[in-house]
Short mmCIF file of C-alpha atoms in Angstrom, two decimals:
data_model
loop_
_atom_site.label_atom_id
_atom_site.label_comp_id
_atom_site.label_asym_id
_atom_site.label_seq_id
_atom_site.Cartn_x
_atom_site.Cartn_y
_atom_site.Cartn_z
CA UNK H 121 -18.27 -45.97 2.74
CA UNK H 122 -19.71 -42.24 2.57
CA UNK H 123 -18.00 -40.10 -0.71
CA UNK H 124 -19.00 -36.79 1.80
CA UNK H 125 -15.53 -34.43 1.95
CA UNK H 126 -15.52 -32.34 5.29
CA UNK H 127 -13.85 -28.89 5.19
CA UNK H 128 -13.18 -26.31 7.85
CA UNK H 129 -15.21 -23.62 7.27
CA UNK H 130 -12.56 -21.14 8.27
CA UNK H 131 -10.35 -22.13 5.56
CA UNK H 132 -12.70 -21.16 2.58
CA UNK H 133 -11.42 -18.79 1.07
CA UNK H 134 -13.29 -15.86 1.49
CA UNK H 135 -13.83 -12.34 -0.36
CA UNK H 136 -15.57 -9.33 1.10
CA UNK H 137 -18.19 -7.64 -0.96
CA UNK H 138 -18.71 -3.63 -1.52
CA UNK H 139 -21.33 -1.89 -2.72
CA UNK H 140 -20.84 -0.47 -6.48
CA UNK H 141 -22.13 2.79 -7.94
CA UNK H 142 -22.22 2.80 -12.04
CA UNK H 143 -19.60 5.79 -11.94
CA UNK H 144 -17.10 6.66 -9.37
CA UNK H 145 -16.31 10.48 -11.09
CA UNK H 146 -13.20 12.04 -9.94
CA UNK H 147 -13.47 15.80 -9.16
CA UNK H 148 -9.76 16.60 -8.54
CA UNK H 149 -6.11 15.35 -7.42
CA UNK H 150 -3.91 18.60 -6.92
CA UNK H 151 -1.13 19.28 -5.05
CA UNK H 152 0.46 21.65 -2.47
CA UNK H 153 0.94 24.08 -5.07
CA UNK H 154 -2.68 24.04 -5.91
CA UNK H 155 -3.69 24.71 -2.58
CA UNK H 156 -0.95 27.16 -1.31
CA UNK H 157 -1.88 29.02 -4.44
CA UNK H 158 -5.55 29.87 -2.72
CA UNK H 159 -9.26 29.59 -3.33
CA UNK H 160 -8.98 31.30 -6.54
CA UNK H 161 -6.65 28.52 -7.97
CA UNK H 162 -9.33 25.77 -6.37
CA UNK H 163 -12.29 28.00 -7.85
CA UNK H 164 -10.74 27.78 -11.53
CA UNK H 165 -10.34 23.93 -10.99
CA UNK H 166 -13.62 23.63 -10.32
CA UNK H 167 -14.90 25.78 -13.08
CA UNK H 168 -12.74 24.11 -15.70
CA UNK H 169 -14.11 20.79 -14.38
CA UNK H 170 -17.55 21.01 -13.79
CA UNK H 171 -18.38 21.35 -17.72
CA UNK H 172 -16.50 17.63 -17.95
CA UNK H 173 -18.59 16.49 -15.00
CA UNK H 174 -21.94 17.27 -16.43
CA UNK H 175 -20.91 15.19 -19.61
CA UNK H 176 -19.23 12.10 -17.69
CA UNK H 177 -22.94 12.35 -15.89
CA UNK H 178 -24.48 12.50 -18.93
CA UNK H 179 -22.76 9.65 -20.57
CA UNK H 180 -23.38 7.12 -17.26
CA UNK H 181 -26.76 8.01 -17.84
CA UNK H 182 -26.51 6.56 -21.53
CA UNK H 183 -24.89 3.77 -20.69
CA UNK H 184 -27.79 2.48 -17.39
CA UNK H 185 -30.18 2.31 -20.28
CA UNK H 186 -33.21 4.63 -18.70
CA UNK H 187 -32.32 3.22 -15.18
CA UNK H 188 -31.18 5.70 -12.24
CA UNK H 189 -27.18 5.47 -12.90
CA UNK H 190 -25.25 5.67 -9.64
CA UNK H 191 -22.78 8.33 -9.48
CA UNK H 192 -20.84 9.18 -6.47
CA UNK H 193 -18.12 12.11 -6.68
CA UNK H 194 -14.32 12.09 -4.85
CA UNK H 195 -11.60 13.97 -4.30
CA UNK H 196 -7.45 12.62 -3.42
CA UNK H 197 -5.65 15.23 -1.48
CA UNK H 198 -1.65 14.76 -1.57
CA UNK H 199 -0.63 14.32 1.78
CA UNK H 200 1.69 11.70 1.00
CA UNK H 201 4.60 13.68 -0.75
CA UNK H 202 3.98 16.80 1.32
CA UNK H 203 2.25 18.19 4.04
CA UNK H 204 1.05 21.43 4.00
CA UNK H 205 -1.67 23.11 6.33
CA UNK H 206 -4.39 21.03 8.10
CA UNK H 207 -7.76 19.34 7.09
CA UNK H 208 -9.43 21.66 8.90
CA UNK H 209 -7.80 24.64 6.55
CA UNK H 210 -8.30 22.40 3.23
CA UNK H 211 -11.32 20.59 3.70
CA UNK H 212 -13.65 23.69 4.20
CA UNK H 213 -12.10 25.18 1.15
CA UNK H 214 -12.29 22.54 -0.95
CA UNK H 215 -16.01 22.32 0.06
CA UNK H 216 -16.87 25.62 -0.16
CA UNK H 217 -15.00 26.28 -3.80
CA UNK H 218 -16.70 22.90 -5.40
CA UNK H 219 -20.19 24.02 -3.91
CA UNK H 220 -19.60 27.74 -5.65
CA UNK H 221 -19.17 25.79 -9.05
CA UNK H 222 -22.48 23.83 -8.33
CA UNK H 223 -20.48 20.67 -7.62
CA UNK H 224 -20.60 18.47 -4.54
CA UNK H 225 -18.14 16.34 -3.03
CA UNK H 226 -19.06 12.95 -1.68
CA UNK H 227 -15.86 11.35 -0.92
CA UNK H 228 -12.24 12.74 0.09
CA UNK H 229 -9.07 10.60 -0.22
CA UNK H 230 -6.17 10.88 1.49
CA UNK H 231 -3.04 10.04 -1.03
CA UNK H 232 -1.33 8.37 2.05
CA UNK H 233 -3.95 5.95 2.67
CA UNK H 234 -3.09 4.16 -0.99
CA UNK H 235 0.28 3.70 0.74
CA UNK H 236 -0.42 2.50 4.22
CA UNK H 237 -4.26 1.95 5.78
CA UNK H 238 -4.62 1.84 9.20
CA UNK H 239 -2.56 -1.26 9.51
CA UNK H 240 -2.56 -2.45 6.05
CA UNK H 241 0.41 -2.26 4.08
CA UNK H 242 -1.97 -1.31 0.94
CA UNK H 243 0.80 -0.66 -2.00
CA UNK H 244 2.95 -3.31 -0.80
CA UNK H 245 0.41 -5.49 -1.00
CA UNK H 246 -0.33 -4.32 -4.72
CA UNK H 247 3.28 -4.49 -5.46
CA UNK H 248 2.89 -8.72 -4.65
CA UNK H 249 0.70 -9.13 -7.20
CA UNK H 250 2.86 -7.15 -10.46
CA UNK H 251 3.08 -9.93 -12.95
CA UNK H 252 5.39 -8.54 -15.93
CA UNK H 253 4.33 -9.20 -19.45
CA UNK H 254 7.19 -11.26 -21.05
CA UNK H 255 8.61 -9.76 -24.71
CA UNK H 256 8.20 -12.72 -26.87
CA UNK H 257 11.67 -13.11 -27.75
CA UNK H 258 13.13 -11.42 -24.71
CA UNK H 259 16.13 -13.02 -23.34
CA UNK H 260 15.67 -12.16 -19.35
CA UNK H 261 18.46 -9.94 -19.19
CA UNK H 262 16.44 -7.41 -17.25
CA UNK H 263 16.31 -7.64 -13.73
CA UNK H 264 12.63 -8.19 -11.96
CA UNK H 265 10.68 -5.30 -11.17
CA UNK H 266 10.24 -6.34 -7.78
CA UNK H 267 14.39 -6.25 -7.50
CA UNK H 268 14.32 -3.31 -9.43
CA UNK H 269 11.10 -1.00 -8.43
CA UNK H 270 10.72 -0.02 -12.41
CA UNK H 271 8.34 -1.63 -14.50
CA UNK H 272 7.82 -1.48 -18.44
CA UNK H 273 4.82 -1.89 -21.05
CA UNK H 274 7.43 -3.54 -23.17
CA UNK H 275 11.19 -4.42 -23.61
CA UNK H 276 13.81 -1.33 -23.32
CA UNK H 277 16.65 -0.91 -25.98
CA UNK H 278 18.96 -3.53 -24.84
CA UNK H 279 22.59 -2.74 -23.25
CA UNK H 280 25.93 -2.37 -25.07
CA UNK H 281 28.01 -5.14 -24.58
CA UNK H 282 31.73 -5.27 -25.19
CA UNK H 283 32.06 -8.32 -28.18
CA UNK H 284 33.99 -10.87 -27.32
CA UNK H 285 37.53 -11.42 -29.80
CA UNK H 286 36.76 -12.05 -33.40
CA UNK H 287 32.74 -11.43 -32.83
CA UNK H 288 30.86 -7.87 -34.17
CA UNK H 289 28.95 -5.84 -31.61
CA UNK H 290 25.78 -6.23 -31.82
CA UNK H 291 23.44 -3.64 -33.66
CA UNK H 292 21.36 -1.39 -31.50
CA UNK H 293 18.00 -2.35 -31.07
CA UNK H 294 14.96 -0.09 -30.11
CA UNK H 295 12.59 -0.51 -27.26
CA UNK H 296 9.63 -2.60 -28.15
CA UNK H 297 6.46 -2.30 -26.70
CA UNK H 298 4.30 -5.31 -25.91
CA UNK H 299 1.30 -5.17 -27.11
CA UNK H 300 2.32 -2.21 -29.82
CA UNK H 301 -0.66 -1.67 -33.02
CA UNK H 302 2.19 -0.71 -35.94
CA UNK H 303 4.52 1.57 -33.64
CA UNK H 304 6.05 1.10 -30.50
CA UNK H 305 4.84 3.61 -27.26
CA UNK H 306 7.22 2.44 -25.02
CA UNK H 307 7.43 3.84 -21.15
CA UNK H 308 9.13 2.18 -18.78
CA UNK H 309 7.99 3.54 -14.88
CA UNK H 310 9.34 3.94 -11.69
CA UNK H 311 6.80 2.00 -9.06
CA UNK H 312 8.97 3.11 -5.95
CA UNK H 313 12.40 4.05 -4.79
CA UNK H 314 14.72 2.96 -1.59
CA UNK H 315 16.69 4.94 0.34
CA UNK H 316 18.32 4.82 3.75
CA UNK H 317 15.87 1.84 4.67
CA UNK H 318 12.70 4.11 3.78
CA UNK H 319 10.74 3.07 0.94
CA UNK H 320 8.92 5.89 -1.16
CA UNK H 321 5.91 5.11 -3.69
CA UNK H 322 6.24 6.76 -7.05
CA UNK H 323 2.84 8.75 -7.83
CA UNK H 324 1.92 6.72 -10.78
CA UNK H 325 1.86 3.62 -8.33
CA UNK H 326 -0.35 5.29 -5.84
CA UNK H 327 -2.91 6.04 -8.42
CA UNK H 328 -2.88 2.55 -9.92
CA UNK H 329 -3.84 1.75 -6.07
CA UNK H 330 -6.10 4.56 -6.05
CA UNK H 331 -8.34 3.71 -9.37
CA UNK H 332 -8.32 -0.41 -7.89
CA UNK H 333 -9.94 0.88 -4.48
CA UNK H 334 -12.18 2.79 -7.01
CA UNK H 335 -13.21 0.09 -9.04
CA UNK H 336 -13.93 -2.23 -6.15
CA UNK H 337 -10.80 -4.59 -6.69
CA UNK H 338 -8.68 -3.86 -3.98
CA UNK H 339 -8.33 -6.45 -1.04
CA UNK H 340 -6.04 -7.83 1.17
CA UNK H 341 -6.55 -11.25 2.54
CA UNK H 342 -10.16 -10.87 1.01
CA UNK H 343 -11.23 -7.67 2.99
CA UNK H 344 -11.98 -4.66 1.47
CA UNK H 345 -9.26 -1.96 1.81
CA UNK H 346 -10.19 2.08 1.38
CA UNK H 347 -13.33 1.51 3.64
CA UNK H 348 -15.04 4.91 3.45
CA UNK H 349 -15.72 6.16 7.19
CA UNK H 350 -18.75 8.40 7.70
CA UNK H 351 -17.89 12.11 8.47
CA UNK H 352 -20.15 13.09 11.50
CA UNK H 353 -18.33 15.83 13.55
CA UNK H 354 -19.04 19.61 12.59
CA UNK H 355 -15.29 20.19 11.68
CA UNK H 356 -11.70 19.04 10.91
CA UNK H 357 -8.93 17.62 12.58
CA UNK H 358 -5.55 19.62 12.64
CA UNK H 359 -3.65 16.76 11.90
CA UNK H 360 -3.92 14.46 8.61
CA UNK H 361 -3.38 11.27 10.30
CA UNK H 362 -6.23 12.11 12.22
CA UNK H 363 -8.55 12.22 9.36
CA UNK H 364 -10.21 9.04 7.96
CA UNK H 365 -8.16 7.67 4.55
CA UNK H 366 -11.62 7.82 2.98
CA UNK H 367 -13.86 10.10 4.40
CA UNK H 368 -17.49 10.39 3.37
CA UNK H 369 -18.73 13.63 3.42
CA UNK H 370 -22.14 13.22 1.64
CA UNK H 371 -24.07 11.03 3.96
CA UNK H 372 -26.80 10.47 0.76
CA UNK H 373 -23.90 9.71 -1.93
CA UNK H 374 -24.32 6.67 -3.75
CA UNK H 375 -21.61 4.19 -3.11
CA UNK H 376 -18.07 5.24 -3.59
CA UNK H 377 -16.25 2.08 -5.60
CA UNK H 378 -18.01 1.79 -8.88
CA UNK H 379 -17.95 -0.26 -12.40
CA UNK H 380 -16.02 2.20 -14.04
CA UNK H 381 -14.14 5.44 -13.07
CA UNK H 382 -14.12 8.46 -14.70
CA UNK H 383 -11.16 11.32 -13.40
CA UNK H 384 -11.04 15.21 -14.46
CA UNK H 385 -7.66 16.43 -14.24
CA UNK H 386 -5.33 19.36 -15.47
CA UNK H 387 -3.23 17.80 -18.72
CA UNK H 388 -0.10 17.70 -16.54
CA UNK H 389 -1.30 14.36 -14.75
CA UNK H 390 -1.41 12.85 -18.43
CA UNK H 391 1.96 11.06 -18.26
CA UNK H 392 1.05 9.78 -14.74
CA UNK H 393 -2.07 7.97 -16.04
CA UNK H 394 -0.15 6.74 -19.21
CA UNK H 395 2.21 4.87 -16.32
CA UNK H 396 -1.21 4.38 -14.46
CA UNK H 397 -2.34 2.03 -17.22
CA UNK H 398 0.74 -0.09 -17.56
CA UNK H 399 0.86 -0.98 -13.88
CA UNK H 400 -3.06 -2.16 -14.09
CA UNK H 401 -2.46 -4.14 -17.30
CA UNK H 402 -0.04 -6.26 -15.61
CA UNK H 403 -1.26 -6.46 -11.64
CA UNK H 404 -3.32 -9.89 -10.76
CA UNK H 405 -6.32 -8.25 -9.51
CA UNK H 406 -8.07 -9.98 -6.41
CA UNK H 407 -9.76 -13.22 -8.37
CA UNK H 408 -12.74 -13.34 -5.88
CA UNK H 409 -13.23 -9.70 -6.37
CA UNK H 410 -13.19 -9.72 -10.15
CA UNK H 411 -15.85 -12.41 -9.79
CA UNK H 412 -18.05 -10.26 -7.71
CA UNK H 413 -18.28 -6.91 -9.93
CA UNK H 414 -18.93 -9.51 -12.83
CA UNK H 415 -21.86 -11.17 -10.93
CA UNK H 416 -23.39 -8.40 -10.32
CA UNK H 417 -23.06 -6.06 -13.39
CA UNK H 418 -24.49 -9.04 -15.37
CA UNK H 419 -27.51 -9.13 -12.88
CA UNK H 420 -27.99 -5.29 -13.65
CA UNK H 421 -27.37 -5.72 -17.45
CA UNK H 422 -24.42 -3.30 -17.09
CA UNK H 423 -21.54 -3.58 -19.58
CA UNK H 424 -18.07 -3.59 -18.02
CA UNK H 425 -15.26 -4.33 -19.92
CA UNK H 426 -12.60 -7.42 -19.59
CA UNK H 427 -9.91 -4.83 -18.90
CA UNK H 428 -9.34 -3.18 -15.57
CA UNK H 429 -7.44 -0.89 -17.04
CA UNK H 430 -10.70 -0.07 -19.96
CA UNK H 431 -12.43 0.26 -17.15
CA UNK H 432 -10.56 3.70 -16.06
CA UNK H 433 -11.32 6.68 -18.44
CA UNK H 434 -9.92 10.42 -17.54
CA UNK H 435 -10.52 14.40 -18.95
CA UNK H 436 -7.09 16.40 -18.83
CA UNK H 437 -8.34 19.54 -19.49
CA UNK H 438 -5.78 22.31 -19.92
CA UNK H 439 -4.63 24.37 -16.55
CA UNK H 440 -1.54 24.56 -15.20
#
């Protein structure tokens, strides 16, 4: 009798690979207002930035040890919540603004492509993987996020109840946050909101999407999601579902999902990121993908923390 188990190949499970820079460095993620405002709103972006950059650069370098670090650049563009001109008025200005401040920009995003790619239901498919962090203690009166849309880095101030004859109220209680060091920063964040049958994704969700598909960890049924697609024509399209949901623009950039990500951003986008953090502490990132950027960091002697979410550092510098 042979001990030899047979397996269909097909039904190992199976993760695709992407290539990893040291530092995916994020140039900019503005808005219509930003943009309707002109190149001389872009051109002070870039200024303030650039500065930032050279030290984010600087500090990747540090951290390869005397090795070449790998730094590829990117830029999201909103076209999710509104859209406003074309890619073929933005893109050029974008360009031509980040090349007067000496910078150069590798990669462009589309904000829309962290909600739907091509076919691939991208933030839904985040959304299935939200495992809340229980409140030791709690007592499940909350409803689940995916019933609710909101999701919390610790347990809100419970509801007033009506006490039942001959019983007190009960005392109010404060919010408590999870993993709180002495005080409690609570936030509690909306991931999405339904209306008429539509769907919408909250910003804060789309960037938890965004800095995954950064950091190599996004997937859906093991393929890689956020695929950039080489730029080759000499302009734009006029439409923005005609442009690429990752576009690379640099044909010599190094590759665009990285160990760690590192994004320079006006101080407005600071609450944003705080919610941006509590949505990657608690999503069940792609195992086979975790694996991968573990494998080969250790190969190249490159420290990368436990954390996804330590993983993600940011600049606000202060614009409007």
């Amino acid at each position: 009798m042979s001990d030899a188990v047979f397996r269909e190949t097909a039904a190992e499970p199976r993760t695709q690979s992407v290539p990893l820079a040291h530092l995916s460095l994020e140039l900019g993620h503005l808005y219509m207002e930003d943009f309707e405002a002109g190149p001389g709103r872009l051109r002070r972006h870039f200024e303030e930035v650039r500065p930032w950059a050279e030290a984010a650069r600087a500090a990747a370098v540090a951290r390869a040890g005397g090795r070449r670090a790998r730094i590829s650049t990117c830029f999201l563009v909103d076209d999710y919540f509104t859209r406003f001109a074309t890619p073929a008025e933005v893109v050029p200005m974008l360009l031509a603004e980040a090349e007067r401040a000496g910078l150069t920009l590798d990669y462009l995003a589309r904000e829309s492509g962290c909600a739907v790619t091509g076919k691939t239901p991208v933030a839904e498919a985040v959304a299935g993987r939200i495992v809340e962090s229980p409140v030791p203690g709690s007592h499940g009166g909350r409803p689940p996020t995916a019933r609710t849309g909101w999701l919390a880095n610790g347990e809100r101030a419970p509801v007033a109840r009506a006490p039942q004859a001959m019983k007190r109220a009960a005392p109010w209680q404060p919010p408590r946050e999870t993993a709180a060091r002495r005080h409690s920063v609570f936030l509690d964040t909306e991931l999405w909101n339904d209306a008429d049958g539509h769907r919408t994704w909250s910003c804060p969700f789309l960037a938890a999407v965004w800095q995954l598909a950064r950091l190599g960890l996004l997937r859906d049924a093991g393929e890689a999601v956020l695929v950039p697609q080489q730029h080759t024509g000499t302009g734009f399209p006029d439409d923005w579902d005609d442009l690429p949901s990752l576009v690379r623009l640099n044909p010599r950039a190094d590759p665009f999902s990285a160990y760690r990500t590192c994004s320079i951003v006006p101080n407005r986008f600071l609450p944003v990121e705080h919610a941006v953090r509590v949505v990657l502490d608690q999503i069940e990132v792609d195992p086979g993908a975790l694996a991968q950027v573990a494998e080969r960091s250790g190969k190249e002697r490159t420290a990368v923390p436990d954390s996804v979410a330590d993983r993600v550092s940011y600049v606000f510098y202060a614009g409007p």
